[in-house]
Amino acid sequence: MLNYIWSGMILISLLTGFITGNIESVTKGAIDGCSQGVELCVSMLGIMCFWTGLSKIAEKSGLIKAFSKLLKPLTRFLFPRLKEGSPAYFAIIMNIVANFFGMGNAATPLGIKAMKELDKINCDTKASYEMCVFTVLNTASIQLIPSTLISLRHTFGSQNPSIIIVPVWIVSICAASMAILSAKFFEKRQKI
């Protein structure tokens, strides 16, 4: 469906450019947009490689296990039916830590892995409570260092790219709290 939407938007812009006599501007805009997209990807690649490598070091050094112990009360509260040593539990911890350190791009594959592991232990065709909680927690993740956003701000010439840290903390804590409260509310309501 998304392919049809993008194709339609491209055709409409080409047709509009042709009708208005601005086809050169449309062509120039398309080429400039592609160029900027490649530049953005390359600039983001460095920060993503840095944080992905850092997460591997943290995993090998045992830091992830330490975070797992630190996050145990939270994960027990959020995922009470999930076994602590399961691959799903480990993938969820890795995803939470990656999101906490602002590694959104590195957290995505970990989130997909966590969801696959949760699906393996799900006995129903519907999403389980754990899957729903993980989805809302992953979506409204709390970030200590929003490195992707800081990197984007730096790339586009911000004078002080890290000035957004405190507002990001406030917003992400509020969003995650509301997401968790909503999931708990609907879980209790479903049991009634």
Coordinates of C-alpha atoms in Angstrom, one line a residue:
M1 CA 0.0 0.0 0.0
L2 CA 2.8 2.4 0.9
N3 CA 4.4 1.8 -2.5
Y4 CA 1.2 3.0 -4.2
I5 CA 1.1 6.1 -2.0
W6 CA 4.7 7.0 -2.8
S7 CA 4.2 6.2 -6.5
G8 CA 1.1 8.4 -6.6
M9 CA 2.9 11.3 -4.9
I10 CA 5.8 11.1 -7.4
L11 CA 3.4 10.9 -10.4
I12 CA 1.4 13.9 -9.1
S13 CA 4.5 16.0 -8.5
L14 CA 5.8 15.2 -12.0
L15 CA 2.4 15.9 -13.6
T16 CA 2.1 19.2 -11.6
G17 CA 5.7 20.2 -12.6
F18 CA 4.9 19.4 -16.2
I19 CA 1.6 21.3 -16.3
T20 CA 3.0 24.4 -14.5
G21 CA 6.2 24.4 -16.6
N22 CA 8.4 23.7 -13.5
I23 CA 9.6 20.2 -14.5
E24 CA 13.2 21.4 -14.2
S25 CA 12.6 22.4 -10.6
V26 CA 10.9 19.0 -9.9
T27 CA 13.9 17.2 -11.4
K28 CA 16.4 19.4 -9.5
G29 CA 14.4 18.8 -6.2
A30 CA 14.4 15.1 -6.8
I31 CA 18.2 15.0 -7.4
D32 CA 18.9 17.3 -4.5
G33 CA 16.7 15.2 -2.2
C34 CA 18.5 12.0 -3.2
S35 CA 21.8 13.6 -2.6
Q36 CA 20.8 14.9 0.8
G37 CA 19.4 11.4 1.7
V38 CA 22.7 9.7 1.0
E39 CA 24.6 12.4 3.0
L40 CA 22.2 11.9 5.9
C41 CA 22.6 8.1 5.8
V42 CA 26.4 8.3 5.7
S43 CA 26.5 10.8 8.6
M44 CA 24.1 8.6 10.7
L45 CA 26.2 5.5 9.9
G46 CA 29.1 6.7 12.0
I47 CA 27.0 7.2 15.2
M48 CA 25.2 3.9 14.6
C49 CA 28.4 2.0 14.2
F50 CA 29.8 3.6 17.4
W51 CA 26.8 2.7 19.5
T52 CA 26.4 -0.8 18.0
G53 CA 30.1 -1.5 18.8
L54 CA 29.6 0.0 22.3
S55 CA 26.7 -2.3 22.9
K56 CA 28.7 -5.4 21.8
I57 CA 31.5 -4.4 24.2
A58 CA 28.9 -3.9 27.0
E59 CA 27.4 -7.4 26.2
K60 CA 30.8 -9.1 26.2
S61 CA 32.0 -7.3 29.3
G62 CA 29.0 -8.3 31.4
L63 CA 27.6 -4.8 31.6
I64 CA 24.3 -6.0 30.0
K65 CA 24.0 -8.6 32.8
A66 CA 24.5 -5.8 35.3
F67 CA 21.8 -3.8 33.6
S68 CA 19.6 -6.9 33.7
K69 CA 20.0 -7.1 37.4
L70 CA 19.4 -3.4 37.8
L71 CA 16.3 -3.6 35.6
K72 CA 15.0 -6.8 37.2
P73 CA 12.3 -5.1 39.4
L74 CA 11.0 -3.2 36.4
T75 CA 11.0 -6.2 34.1
R76 CA 9.3 -8.3 36.7
F77 CA 6.6 -5.7 37.0
L78 CA 6.2 -5.3 33.3
F79 CA 6.6 -8.9 32.2
P80 CA 5.5 -11.0 35.1
R81 CA 4.8 -14.2 33.1
L82 CA 8.2 -14.1 31.2
K83 CA 10.9 -16.4 32.4
E84 CA 14.1 -14.5 33.5
G85 CA 16.6 -16.6 31.5
S86 CA 14.6 -16.8 28.3
P87 CA 15.9 -15.4 25.0
A88 CA 12.9 -13.1 24.9
Y89 CA 13.9 -11.6 28.3
F90 CA 17.5 -11.1 27.2
A91 CA 16.4 -9.4 23.9
I92 CA 14.0 -7.2 25.8
I93 CA 16.8 -6.1 28.2
M94 CA 19.1 -5.4 25.3
N95 CA 16.4 -3.4 23.6
I96 CA 15.7 -1.3 26.7
V97 CA 19.4 -0.6 27.2
A98 CA 19.9 0.4 23.6
N99 CA 16.9 2.7 23.7
F100 CA 18.0 4.1 27.0
F101 CA 21.3 5.1 25.5
G102 CA 19.6 6.6 22.5
M103 CA 20.6 3.9 20.0
G104 CA 17.3 3.8 18.2
N105 CA 18.8 2.4 15.0
A106 CA 20.6 -0.3 17.0
A107 CA 17.6 -1.0 19.1
T108 CA 15.4 -1.8 16.1
P109 CA 16.9 -5.2 15.3
L110 CA 16.9 -6.0 19.0
G111 CA 13.2 -5.1 19.2
I112 CA 12.4 -7.3 16.2
K113 CA 14.4 -10.2 17.8
A114 CA 12.5 -9.7 21.1
M115 CA 9.2 -9.7 19.3
K116 CA 10.1 -12.9 17.5
E117 CA 11.1 -14.5 20.8
L118 CA 7.9 -13.4 22.4
D119 CA 5.9 -14.7 19.5
K120 CA 7.6 -18.2 19.9
I121 CA 6.2 -18.4 23.5
N122 CA 2.8 -17.0 22.6
C123 CA 0.2 -19.7 22.4
D124 CA -2.5 -17.5 20.7
T125 CA -3.0 -15.9 17.3
K126 CA -3.5 -12.6 19.0
A127 CA -0.7 -10.5 20.5
S128 CA 0.1 -11.5 24.1
Y129 CA 0.1 -9.1 27.0
E130 CA 3.9 -9.2 27.0
M131 CA 4.0 -8.3 23.3
C132 CA 1.7 -5.4 23.8
V133 CA 3.7 -4.0 26.7
F134 CA 6.9 -4.4 24.9
T135 CA 5.5 -2.6 21.9
V136 CA 4.4 0.4 23.9
L137 CA 7.6 0.4 26.0
N138 CA 9.7 0.3 22.8
T139 CA 7.7 3.0 21.2
A140 CA 7.8 5.4 24.2
S141 CA 11.3 4.5 25.3
I142 CA 13.1 6.6 27.9
Q143 CA 16.4 7.9 26.5
L144 CA 19.3 9.1 28.7
I145 CA 21.3 10.2 25.6
P146 CA 19.2 10.9 22.5
S147 CA 22.2 10.3 20.3
T148 CA 20.4 9.9 17.0
L149 CA 18.5 13.2 17.5
I150 CA 21.7 15.0 18.7
S151 CA 23.5 13.6 15.6
L152 CA 20.7 14.8 13.3
R153 CA 20.8 18.3 14.9
H154 CA 24.5 18.4 14.5
T155 CA 24.4 17.3 10.9
F156 CA 21.9 20.1 10.1
G157 CA 24.0 22.8 11.8
S158 CA 22.5 23.3 15.2
Q159 CA 24.5 25.7 17.4
N160 CA 23.8 23.5 20.5
P161 CA 22.6 20.1 19.4
S162 CA 22.5 18.6 22.9
I163 CA 20.3 21.3 24.4
I164 CA 17.3 19.0 23.9
I165 CA 18.4 16.4 26.4
V166 CA 16.3 17.6 29.4
P167 CA 13.1 18.0 27.3
V168 CA 13.7 14.6 25.8
W169 CA 14.0 13.1 29.4
I170 CA 10.7 14.8 30.5
V171 CA 8.8 13.8 27.4
S172 CA 10.1 10.2 27.2
I173 CA 9.4 9.6 31.0
C174 CA 5.9 10.9 30.6
A175 CA 5.2 8.9 27.5
A176 CA 6.7 5.7 28.9
S177 CA 4.8 6.1 32.2
M178 CA 1.5 6.7 30.4
A179 CA 2.1 3.8 28.0
I180 CA 2.8 1.4 30.9
L181 CA -0.2 2.6 32.9
S182 CA -2.4 2.2 29.9
A183 CA -1.1 -1.4 29.3
K184 CA -1.7 -2.3 33.0
F185 CA -5.1 -0.7 32.9
F186 CA -6.2 -2.7 29.8
E187 CA -4.7 -5.9 31.2
K188 CA -6.8 -5.5 34.4
R189 CA -9.9 -4.6 32.4
Q190 CA -9.5 -7.6 30.2
K191 CA -9.4 -9.9 33.2
I192 CA -12.7 -8.5 34.5

